[in-house]
Amino acid sequence: MRKLRFHPCGNYKEKYAQELTIFETDFGRTSLAVGLVILFTVVPYASGPYLIYVLNMVAITAIAAIGLNILTGFTGQLSLGHGAFIGVGAYSAAILATKVGVPFILAVPSAGLITAMVGVLFGLPSGRLKGLYLTIATLAGQFIIEYLLVHWEGLTEGTMGIVLPGISIFGVAFDSDRSFFYICYICLIVMTLIAVNLMRTSYGRAFIAIRDNDRAAEGMGIPIFPYKLLSFAISSFYAGVAGALWAYYMISITTEPFNLGLSVEYIAMIIIGGLGSIAGAIYGALFITGLNEGLRWLTGILMSVDMLRAVGASMAPLREIAFGAAIVLFILLEPRGLAEVWRIIRSNFRLWPFSY
Amino acid sequence: MEFFIQLLVNGISIGFLYGLAAMGFVMIFKSSSVLNFAHGELMALGAFIFLVLIGWAGLPVYVAFPLALAGSFILGFVVERLFLRPLIGEPLIYVIMLTVGLASVFKGIMLLIWGGNLYTFPDFLPAGLAIHWKSVNIPPVYVMSIAIGLIFLILFGLFFKYSSQGIYMRSVADNQPAALSLGVNVRKVFALSWAIAALVAGMSGIVLGIINGINVHDLSSIGLKVFPVVILGGLDSIGGAVIGGIIIGLLETFTGGYLSTSLRDVVPYMALVFILMVKPYGLFGLVEIERV
């Protein structure tokens, strides 16, 4: 058996396999394992219902954010329609569950697949062009999907919304927040594993090559158009799965949340967390969900005090300013986001006391 | 038939406004190939500056209008200086995400100060500007918007063709390293293009405000409607922006008039997807040919 190994104080890699490992040290692996055990045994029972709700939202948001980061952070294509694609996922799951009667365990992945197909549809036109045309096409996608969700009443019930059945997997009912916690986090772990491993395959490296220099990538024999589309499909799949989980968790869904604001929120998430980092997407989801809940809490307090009610009412624009300012400040000051901050902190410890 | 002609006239006038709004957008894209997602917010800021000057400061129109334009010009300059200059040389995607963030900040600030209410300017245009022909009415604002659109189209055409700054801008857009090595001051070009773009945005915001009243949400959604317009006209063509604007304006008014009013706001985006599929560089855009 190997000894428990900590970070070496330099780069001693000799093989490509070492470069590709997920865990560089046994210390990282064991601490993650311990963390996961604590997450699944202690956390759901130690925290109250509100905290569990927030944690569930973090997990769902993180899945979608990982998807956007695969597209934006790894492939270098910006999407302004991620919010709408989450909506497509939510509505596909809701329609499959209510009108077709598909069970939960099938509805979630099929919602992901449907969203991936819708994504490809909007990715097709931009594939012919280099540059950031996908951004513009997804902007159009955002508005068209939003319109369809509201006006295709035969399918989506329009502004009435859809009420989903409760979740049961093989006859076992998952009806409490705590049981949903397990579903969310198992999904998050599976999706994270897929994403992390995807980036170690030739596909993932092709995405990164396209981001860094598309001409050179094409010269190396990577067909850019199919790979961009593939990346977009994978990203939409993640959005669809997150949307489906969201729909099941909220029980009743309407079209309102899936607007351009949500798409911008997700962009803020991956910038704050760190572009091109799977862990960063999770940090970003944690940060933004925390910020959202913090602002809501602050609004609640302000609204309950008579004198400050006017201040409380102006919190909605403040929320917008906070998201925008977070995007701007992170791009200007730390474009690699929280993931980089965390790496700097870690390497400070690692190289101490000779961190020159 | 009268309905048809009225729709046609409305469509063309609205189209000129879209074209005007799109010109500022193209200005930035042409010199720095940045897609500016904060364009609608710049329009709204210009309109609100005008509102403050004319409404609360009580200045006469002929003083307030140039002052508001000057304010927008300075605003564009400051935005470039504070937020975009540090990003020269960074990947474009960061710059574009930055404009998304800026849009959100500006929108929030405007909502904080003015709220989501609708404001209207006092009526100041002479009624004599209106055109009546048989049963077709063109209100003075539309006449003004068409006139301003044409004037600016000509001004921009001359600016890019003959002035040295305009030629610098074109050279930077064409090949930034080559322009740098020939001694073009690229920073000055970027600053100037943002300032001019904000000025044009502010003016189109004011004209739109005269027609529909000013509301943060409306103006920022018109700022996004610039995208179908410029994709249709060609992302780097000033003339294309106006023609694209007119086509999109007509498309919108006819859909609104004959099909349904709720479809009206989505039709430009459907057109956008269609154009990207059929003629991705737009009507007058420069087709990029890359050789490695």
XYZ file of C-alpha atoms in Angstrom:
648
model
C 0.000 0.000 0.000
C 1.204 3.482 -0.855
C 1.820 6.053 1.815
C -0.573 8.940 2.123
C 1.020 11.553 -0.132
C 0.678 15.327 0.179
C 1.286 17.919 -2.529
C 4.914 18.002 -3.664
C 6.479 21.462 -3.604
C 7.147 21.496 -7.327
C 6.217 19.875 -10.585
C 7.619 16.358 -10.539
C 5.384 14.790 -13.157
C 7.097 12.303 -15.426
C 4.242 10.764 -17.380
C 1.182 12.121 -19.158
C -0.949 9.855 -16.986
C 0.179 11.850 -13.955
C -0.844 15.041 -15.691
C -4.307 13.603 -16.287
C -5.134 12.233 -12.837
C -8.157 13.695 -11.138
C -6.622 13.530 -7.687
C -3.003 14.516 -7.565
C -2.564 13.317 -4.021
C -4.072 10.660 -1.798
C -4.777 13.429 0.665
C -7.170 15.053 -1.817
C -8.873 11.754 -2.514
C -9.402 10.824 1.137
C -10.555 14.296 2.122
C -13.110 14.263 -0.703
C -14.316 10.815 0.370
C -14.646 11.982 3.984
C -16.422 15.109 2.758
C -18.922 13.047 0.757
C -19.624 10.742 3.710
C -20.280 13.765 5.904
C -22.445 15.307 3.149
C -24.661 12.250 2.968
C -24.821 11.257 6.633
C -24.432 14.329 8.816
C -25.561 17.293 6.692
C -29.183 16.312 5.895
C -29.902 15.542 9.537
C -27.952 18.383 11.113
C -29.569 21.139 9.035
C -33.058 22.540 9.270
C -35.624 22.489 6.467
C -34.632 25.921 5.145
C -30.963 25.015 4.902
C -31.843 21.765 3.140
C -33.920 23.732 0.643
C -30.986 26.054 -0.042
C -28.587 23.116 -0.402
C -30.940 21.406 -2.852
C -31.155 24.566 -4.922
C -27.352 24.794 -4.884
C -27.098 21.255 -6.256
C -29.627 21.863 -9.034
C -28.030 25.187 -9.968
C -24.582 23.616 -9.898
C -25.610 20.959 -12.451
C -26.771 23.646 -14.879
C -23.711 25.787 -14.174
C -21.378 22.862 -14.938
C -23.187 22.519 -18.260
C -22.693 26.191 -19.112
C -19.058 25.985 -18.084
C -18.463 23.086 -20.490
C -19.722 25.338 -23.285
C -18.309 28.694 -22.213
C -15.317 27.837 -20.081
C -14.014 24.871 -22.062
C -15.209 25.460 -25.623
C -15.157 29.254 -25.562
C -18.731 29.783 -26.793
C -20.973 32.075 -24.787
C -24.645 31.151 -24.402
C -27.300 33.684 -23.462
C -30.088 31.103 -23.604
C -29.151 28.842 -20.721
C -32.135 30.001 -18.670
C -34.526 29.093 -21.484
C -32.900 25.683 -21.916
C -33.412 24.981 -18.230
C -37.044 25.910 -18.890
C -37.181 23.428 -21.777
C -35.864 20.733 -19.445
C -38.368 21.613 -16.738
C -41.291 21.613 -19.166
C -40.198 18.406 -20.922
C -40.057 16.623 -17.573
C -43.412 18.076 -16.536
C -45.121 17.136 -19.796
C -43.578 13.660 -19.845
C -44.653 13.085 -16.251
C -48.221 14.400 -16.530
C -49.317 13.671 -20.093
C -47.300 10.562 -20.885
C -46.912 9.218 -17.376
C -43.188 8.589 -17.552
C -41.672 7.714 -14.152
C -39.179 10.058 -12.517
C -36.115 7.953 -13.191
C -36.736 8.043 -16.955
C -38.208 11.532 -17.137
C -35.065 13.298 -15.952
C -32.609 11.869 -18.511
C -35.150 12.123 -21.319
C -35.770 15.768 -20.426
C -32.021 16.200 -20.761
C -32.022 14.549 -24.183
C -34.948 16.644 -25.430
C -33.193 19.813 -24.273
C -30.006 18.690 -26.006
C -31.952 18.294 -29.247
C -33.548 21.739 -28.890
C -30.099 23.116 -28.172
C -28.664 21.593 -31.339
C -31.498 23.182 -33.293
C -30.380 26.641 -32.150
C -26.719 25.741 -32.415
C -27.003 24.731 -36.077
C -27.086 28.219 -37.632
C -24.118 29.453 -35.634
C -22.018 26.442 -36.555
C -21.341 27.805 -40.004
C -19.683 30.871 -38.597
C -16.615 31.463 -36.548
C -16.583 33.898 -33.708
C -19.328 34.488 -31.232
C -22.370 33.978 -33.406
C -23.599 31.233 -31.071
C -24.142 33.962 -28.472
C -26.490 35.789 -30.819
C -28.280 32.603 -31.878
C -28.834 31.619 -28.251
C -30.172 35.095 -27.535
C -32.754 34.463 -30.250
C -33.327 31.004 -28.759
C -34.027 32.560 -25.372
C -36.793 34.774 -26.758
C -38.324 32.183 -29.082
C -38.414 29.485 -26.384
C -39.873 31.912 -23.859
C -42.583 32.810 -26.374
C -43.356 29.161 -27.128
C -43.540 28.248 -23.443
C -46.132 30.949 -22.865
C -48.125 30.642 -26.091
C -48.070 26.935 -27.030
C -50.894 26.359 -24.620
C -51.878 22.915 -25.878
C -48.574 21.595 -24.654
C -47.420 23.842 -21.843
C -50.707 25.148 -20.385
C -49.341 28.669 -20.947
C -49.335 30.902 -17.926
C -51.389 28.401 -15.912
C -48.355 26.233 -15.273
C -48.148 22.479 -14.740
C -48.360 20.548 -11.485
C -46.069 17.538 -11.337
C -46.759 14.231 -9.573
C -44.660 13.256 -6.560
C -41.425 11.369 -7.071
C -41.335 7.646 -6.586
C -38.465 5.421 -7.617
C -39.337 1.711 -7.864
C -42.301 2.188 -5.552
C -40.386 4.138 -2.903
C -41.794 7.616 -2.444
C -39.353 10.519 -2.172
C -41.642 13.188 -0.873
C -39.650 15.164 1.685
C -36.954 17.778 1.171
C -34.515 15.498 2.914
C -35.114 12.598 0.546
C -34.855 14.978 -2.400
C -31.497 16.042 -1.015
C -30.160 12.567 -1.776
C -31.568 12.597 -5.320
C -30.080 16.044 -6.014
C -26.658 15.288 -4.693
C -26.401 11.864 -6.325
C -27.310 13.541 -9.628
C -24.774 16.311 -8.981
C -22.014 13.800 -8.204
C -22.790 11.695 -11.280
C -22.931 14.768 -13.531
C -19.713 16.160 -12.041
C -17.953 12.830 -12.577
C -19.120 12.747 -16.185
C -17.921 16.315 -16.755
C -14.548 15.817 -15.084
C -13.901 12.665 -17.061
C -15.177 14.188 -20.293
C -12.466 16.802 -20.039
C -9.815 14.061 -19.817
C -10.927 12.415 -23.064
C -9.995 13.425 -26.583
C -13.370 15.190 -26.847
C -12.654 17.408 -23.885
C -9.201 18.250 -25.164
C -10.677 19.061 -28.565
C -13.065 21.516 -26.873
C -10.164 23.201 -25.118
C -8.203 23.336 -28.377
C -11.140 25.064 -30.089
C -11.326 27.588 -27.255
C -7.634 28.393 -27.336
C -7.193 28.707 -31.084
C -9.798 27.518 -33.527
C -7.572 27.774 -36.582
C -4.817 25.735 -34.980
C -7.425 23.225 -33.804
C -8.724 22.846 -37.327
C -5.174 22.427 -38.533
C -4.709 19.616 -36.045
C -7.645 17.817 -37.634
C -10.474 18.715 -35.281
C -13.692 19.321 -37.241
C -14.819 22.497 -35.490
C -18.495 22.554 -36.402
C -19.427 19.071 -35.073
C -17.393 19.617 -31.928
C -18.976 22.994 -31.197
C -22.403 21.438 -31.694
C -21.481 18.494 -29.479
C -20.313 20.820 -26.739
C -23.521 22.804 -27.052
C -25.609 19.615 -26.932
C -23.808 18.419 -23.789
C -24.278 21.806 -22.179
C -27.993 21.772 -23.018
C -28.264 18.234 -21.655
C -26.972 19.461 -18.295
C -29.425 22.371 -18.407
C -32.251 19.946 -19.190
C -31.411 17.621 -16.304
C -31.179 20.581 -13.927
C -34.504 21.897 -15.232
C -36.179 18.520 -14.762
C -34.950 18.246 -11.174
C -36.049 21.830 -10.580
C -39.539 21.053 -11.898
C -39.890 17.977 -9.688
C -38.620 19.906 -6.678
C -40.897 22.917 -7.184
C -43.867 20.594 -7.910
C -45.672 23.297 -9.889
C -43.884 25.235 -12.611
C -44.703 28.369 -14.566
C -42.875 30.087 -17.396
C -41.783 33.149 -15.428
C -38.414 32.139 -13.967
C -36.857 31.090 -17.272
C -36.102 34.561 -18.599
C -32.992 36.356 -19.814
C -32.228 37.347 -16.232
C -31.725 33.688 -15.338
C -29.342 33.247 -18.254
C -27.321 36.239 -17.073
C -27.328 34.805 -13.556
C -25.716 31.625 -14.873
C -23.085 33.602 -16.747
C -22.337 35.413 -13.490
C -22.018 32.043 -11.772
C -19.393 30.588 -14.049
C -17.390 33.818 -14.121
C -17.433 34.102 -10.340
C -16.658 30.420 -9.924
C -14.023 30.273 -12.611
C -14.260 29.690 -16.345
C -12.910 26.355 -17.426
C -13.153 24.722 -14.036
C -15.734 22.116 -13.059
C -15.236 22.822 -9.369
C -15.525 26.511 -10.174
C -19.050 26.020 -11.505
C -20.023 24.517 -8.157
C -18.406 27.380 -6.215
C -20.242 29.842 -8.456
C -23.582 28.101 -7.903
C -22.948 28.177 -4.161
C -21.995 31.860 -4.257
C -24.947 33.041 -6.364
C -27.541 30.940 -4.556
C -26.096 32.225 -1.289
C -26.224 35.803 -2.568
C -29.833 35.329 -3.724
C -30.942 33.923 -0.386
C -28.956 36.562 1.510
C -30.627 39.374 -0.428
C -34.051 37.792 0.079
C -33.381 37.530 3.808
C -32.260 41.170 3.909
C -35.377 42.245 1.991
C -37.567 40.341 4.433
C -35.966 42.083 7.400
C -36.172 45.527 5.808
C -39.800 45.028 4.803
C -40.774 44.067 8.337
C -39.492 47.382 9.735
C -41.880 50.211 8.937
C -39.293 52.908 8.451
C -37.170 50.871 6.080
C -39.927 49.525 3.857
C -38.963 51.833 1.004
C -35.396 50.541 1.158
C -36.682 46.975 1.156
C -38.799 47.610 -1.910
C -35.744 48.768 -3.842
C -33.937 45.472 -3.290
C -34.895 44.003 -6.681
C -32.762 46.515 -8.606
C -30.027 46.082 -6.022
C -30.001 42.383 -6.812
C -29.504 43.210 -10.476
C -26.681 45.607 -9.596
C -25.074 42.986 -7.364
C -25.019 40.351 -10.143
C -23.728 42.802 -12.736
C -21.101 44.192 -10.397
C -19.986 40.671 -9.511
C -19.500 39.874 -13.219
C -17.643 43.127 -13.898
C -15.412 42.977 -10.822
C -14.439 39.345 -11.276
C -13.581 39.887 -14.949
C -11.475 42.933 -14.142
C -9.810 41.698 -10.956
C -9.763 37.889 -11.004
C -10.883 36.557 -14.391
C -10.275 32.967 -13.323
C -12.726 33.291 -10.482
C -13.038 31.618 -7.107
C -11.384 28.434 -8.360
C -8.196 30.435 -8.907
C -8.504 32.146 -5.517
C -8.794 28.729 -3.903
C -5.775 27.479 -5.860
C -3.711 30.482 -4.752
C -4.664 29.909 -1.124
C -3.740 26.248 -1.407
C -0.424 26.857 -3.094
C 0.425 29.452 -0.439
C 0.081 26.757 2.171
C 1.916 24.259 0.042
C 4.898 26.449 -0.689
C 5.094 28.082 2.726
C 7.488 29.440 3.912
C 9.307 29.787 0.583
C 6.468 30.973 -1.635
C 8.425 33.143 -3.972
C -55.229 49.400 -48.497
C -55.066 52.465 -46.235
C -54.285 50.190 -43.319
C -51.527 48.658 -45.391
C -49.992 52.022 -46.238
C -50.221 53.202 -42.655
C -48.456 50.016 -41.522
C -45.838 50.548 -44.212
C -45.176 54.088 -43.037
C -45.051 53.041 -39.388
C -42.754 50.162 -40.220
C -40.323 52.354 -42.096
C -40.266 54.991 -39.348
C -39.734 52.411 -36.601
C -37.177 50.781 -38.849
C -35.211 54.015 -39.071
C -35.143 54.122 -35.282
C -33.854 50.570 -35.090
C -31.303 51.449 -37.720
C -30.237 54.467 -35.700
C -29.903 52.339 -32.580
C -27.978 49.714 -34.546
C -25.526 52.276 -35.963
C -23.980 52.857 -32.558
C -23.711 49.115 -32.068
C -22.005 48.629 -35.428
C -19.638 51.473 -34.566
C -18.253 49.505 -31.608
C -18.213 46.223 -33.482
C -16.410 47.765 -36.431
C -13.520 49.122 -34.424
C -13.120 46.478 -31.721
C -15.308 43.475 -32.784
C -17.049 43.584 -29.408
C -20.752 42.713 -29.231
C -22.120 45.326 -26.876
C -24.926 43.886 -24.776
C -25.245 47.120 -22.809
C -26.428 49.072 -25.845
C -30.066 49.294 -24.739
C -28.964 50.543 -21.340
C -26.819 53.236 -22.964
C -29.909 54.280 -24.933
C -31.985 54.443 -21.772
C -29.288 56.428 -19.950
C -29.223 58.998 -22.752
C -32.998 59.322 -22.610
C -32.953 59.749 -18.833
C -30.219 62.392 -18.999
C -32.421 64.308 -21.443
C -35.425 63.816 -19.177
C -33.558 65.213 -16.179
C -32.298 68.207 -18.148
C -35.614 69.047 -19.757
C -37.959 68.067 -16.960
C -36.301 68.791 -13.641
C -33.666 71.304 -14.667
C -36.236 72.981 -16.922
C -33.810 73.749 -19.724
C -35.149 74.582 -23.186
C -34.948 71.802 -25.764
C -32.258 73.350 -27.923
C -29.946 73.532 -24.874
C -30.952 70.211 -23.327
C -30.574 68.124 -26.478
C -26.896 68.950 -27.165
C -26.148 68.704 -23.443
C -27.728 65.234 -23.254
C -25.727 64.142 -26.274
C -22.556 65.515 -24.701
C -23.431 63.636 -21.502
C -23.816 60.385 -23.440
C -20.525 61.029 -25.223
C -18.700 61.466 -21.914
C -20.467 58.423 -20.479
C -19.254 56.256 -23.341
C -15.764 57.608 -22.899
C -15.778 56.885 -19.160
C -17.164 53.372 -19.637
C -14.414 52.571 -22.108
C -11.758 54.066 -19.863
C -12.842 52.307 -16.673
C -14.020 48.914 -17.850
C -12.843 48.132 -21.358
C -9.344 49.531 -21.473
C -7.995 47.050 -18.894
C -9.242 44.257 -21.126
C -7.382 45.194 -24.303
C -5.562 42.048 -25.364
C -7.764 39.698 -23.291
C -9.942 37.132 -25.110
C -13.024 38.718 -26.655
C -15.376 36.510 -24.703
C -14.357 38.282 -21.475
C -15.126 41.672 -22.997
C -18.541 40.492 -24.156
C -19.396 39.030 -20.782
C -18.276 42.304 -19.262
C -20.843 44.182 -21.343
C -23.496 41.713 -20.138
C -22.499 42.579 -16.575
C -22.459 46.312 -17.303
C -25.943 46.062 -18.810
C -27.199 44.532 -15.602
C -25.496 47.183 -13.441
C -26.827 50.096 -15.516
C -30.317 48.630 -15.566
C -30.263 48.162 -11.811
C -29.047 51.709 -11.211
C -31.757 53.160 -13.456
C -34.422 51.024 -11.782
C -33.157 52.210 -8.414
C -33.380 55.892 -9.353
C -36.397 56.025 -11.660
C -38.177 52.723 -11.015
C -39.953 50.751 -13.717
C -42.417 53.577 -14.428
C -43.161 55.113 -17.782
C -42.020 58.701 -18.190
C -42.991 61.006 -21.021
C -41.247 64.060 -22.352
C -43.188 67.294 -22.602
C -44.451 67.798 -26.141
C -42.070 70.114 -27.921
C -42.014 69.171 -31.589
C -43.756 71.604 -33.901
C -46.946 70.094 -35.319
C -46.005 71.526 -38.704
C -43.524 68.701 -39.158
C -46.334 66.186 -39.516
C -47.103 64.936 -42.987
C -50.677 64.321 -44.118
C -51.229 62.621 -47.412
C -54.748 61.454 -48.193
C -55.633 59.393 -45.132
C -52.062 58.557 -44.162
C -50.687 60.409 -41.179
C -47.047 60.622 -40.289
C -46.613 62.185 -36.860
C -43.804 64.726 -36.386
C -41.665 62.320 -34.328
C -41.492 59.854 -37.162
C -40.529 62.579 -39.605
C -37.822 63.612 -37.199
C -36.583 60.048 -36.734
C -36.301 59.534 -40.467
C -34.511 62.854 -40.853
C -32.077 62.106 -38.021
C -31.477 58.620 -39.386
C -30.600 59.960 -42.824
C -28.422 62.771 -41.474
C -26.415 60.397 -39.334
C -26.087 57.871 -42.122
C -24.546 60.532 -44.338
C -22.383 61.899 -41.519
C -21.038 58.452 -40.701
C -20.427 57.701 -44.335
C -18.360 60.869 -44.711
C -16.632 60.315 -41.370
C -15.438 56.826 -42.270
C -14.493 57.742 -45.783
C -12.687 61.074 -45.389
C -11.759 61.957 -41.790
C -8.446 60.682 -40.497
C -10.049 59.324 -37.302
C -12.547 57.376 -39.381
C -9.782 55.902 -41.488
C -7.868 54.965 -38.309
C -10.988 53.211 -37.060
C -11.333 51.231 -40.242
C -7.690 50.249 -40.130
C -7.977 49.056 -36.529
C -11.049 47.029 -37.411
C -9.281 45.503 -40.377
C -6.039 44.499 -38.737
C -5.196 45.636 -35.248
C -1.499 44.626 -35.150
C -0.868 46.208 -38.545
C -2.607 49.422 -37.464
C -0.538 49.489 -34.271
C 2.703 49.061 -36.172
C 1.784 51.920 -38.498
C 1.406 54.223 -35.525
C -2.368 54.319 -35.146
C -3.317 55.104 -31.568
C -5.560 52.099 -30.967
C -6.568 53.201 -27.464
C -7.743 56.533 -28.770
C -9.688 54.785 -31.511
C -11.453 52.518 -28.994
C -12.236 55.417 -26.674
C -13.603 57.487 -29.525
C -15.694 54.663 -30.944
C -17.297 53.978 -27.554
C -17.957 57.672 -27.031
C -19.557 58.081 -30.469
C -21.528 54.867 -30.032
C -22.884 56.062 -26.685
C -23.788 59.396 -28.280
C -25.722 57.723 -31.077
C -27.311 55.324 -28.573
C -28.327 58.242 -26.373
C -29.892 60.032 -29.302
C -31.857 57.031 -30.449
C -32.953 56.565 -26.838
C -34.244 60.141 -26.773
C -36.130 59.762 -30.061
C -37.633 56.444 -28.945
C -38.522 58.089 -25.648
C -40.421 60.826 -27.487
C -42.463 58.178 -29.316
C -43.140 55.525 -26.685
C -42.188 57.264 -23.457
C -39.142 56.114 -21.537
C -39.139 52.948 -19.551
C -36.032 51.038 -18.564
C -37.395 47.635 -19.530
C -38.677 48.724 -22.948
C -35.492 50.477 -23.939
C -33.235 47.647 -22.850
C -35.325 45.143 -24.814
C -35.025 47.387 -27.881
C -31.284 47.343 -27.237
C -31.387 43.572 -27.736
C -33.493 43.933 -30.867
C -30.416 45.523 -32.375
C -29.062 41.999 -32.868
C -31.537 40.835 -35.533
C -31.070 44.205 -37.245
C -27.298 44.027 -37.439
C -27.236 40.343 -38.333
C -29.578 41.070 -41.222
C -27.685 44.155 -42.356
C -24.253 42.692 -41.770
C -22.458 43.169 -38.474
C -19.948 45.668 -39.819
C -22.012 47.737 -42.217
C -23.419 51.117 -41.180
C -25.687 51.323 -44.229
C -26.710 47.721 -43.641
C -27.792 48.682 -40.133
C -30.330 51.157 -41.536
C -31.626 48.789 -44.225
C -31.751 45.919 -41.730
C -33.584 48.196 -39.325
C -36.203 49.064 -41.930
C -36.748 45.414 -42.877
C -37.079 44.358 -39.247
C -39.356 47.341 -38.543
C -41.620 46.412 -41.455
C -41.633 42.766 -40.422
C -42.684 43.754 -36.929
C -45.455 46.151 -37.840
C -46.923 43.816 -40.453
C -46.872 40.864 -38.076
C -48.441 43.057 -35.418
C -51.018 44.399 -37.860
C -52.072 41.224 -39.621
C -51.113 38.228 -37.463
C -50.938 38.803 -33.750
C -49.535 41.400 -31.405
C -47.849 38.863 -29.143
C -45.917 37.416 -32.079
C -44.641 40.891 -32.919
C -41.805 40.901 -30.420
C -40.546 37.420 -31.309
C -40.612 37.732 -35.087
C -37.287 39.621 -35.278
C -35.567 36.776 -33.451
C -37.128 34.151 -35.712
C -35.829 36.192 -38.626
C -32.429 36.235 -36.938
C -32.218 32.436 -36.762
C -33.370 32.203 -40.370
C -30.786 34.731 -41.587
C -28.006 32.952 -39.729
C -28.979 29.779 -41.545
C -29.345 31.254 -45.016
C -27.046 34.233 -45.303
C -24.910 34.309 -42.187
C -22.901 37.427 -42.989
C -26.028 39.457 -43.648
C -26.919 41.554 -46.637
C -23.940 43.904 -46.594
C -21.545 42.246 -44.184
C -17.974 41.475 -45.076
C -17.581 37.755 -45.719
C -14.605 36.577 -43.736
C -12.258 34.371 -45.642
C -9.552 32.855 -43.538
C -6.413 31.372 -44.886
C -4.029 29.532 -42.664
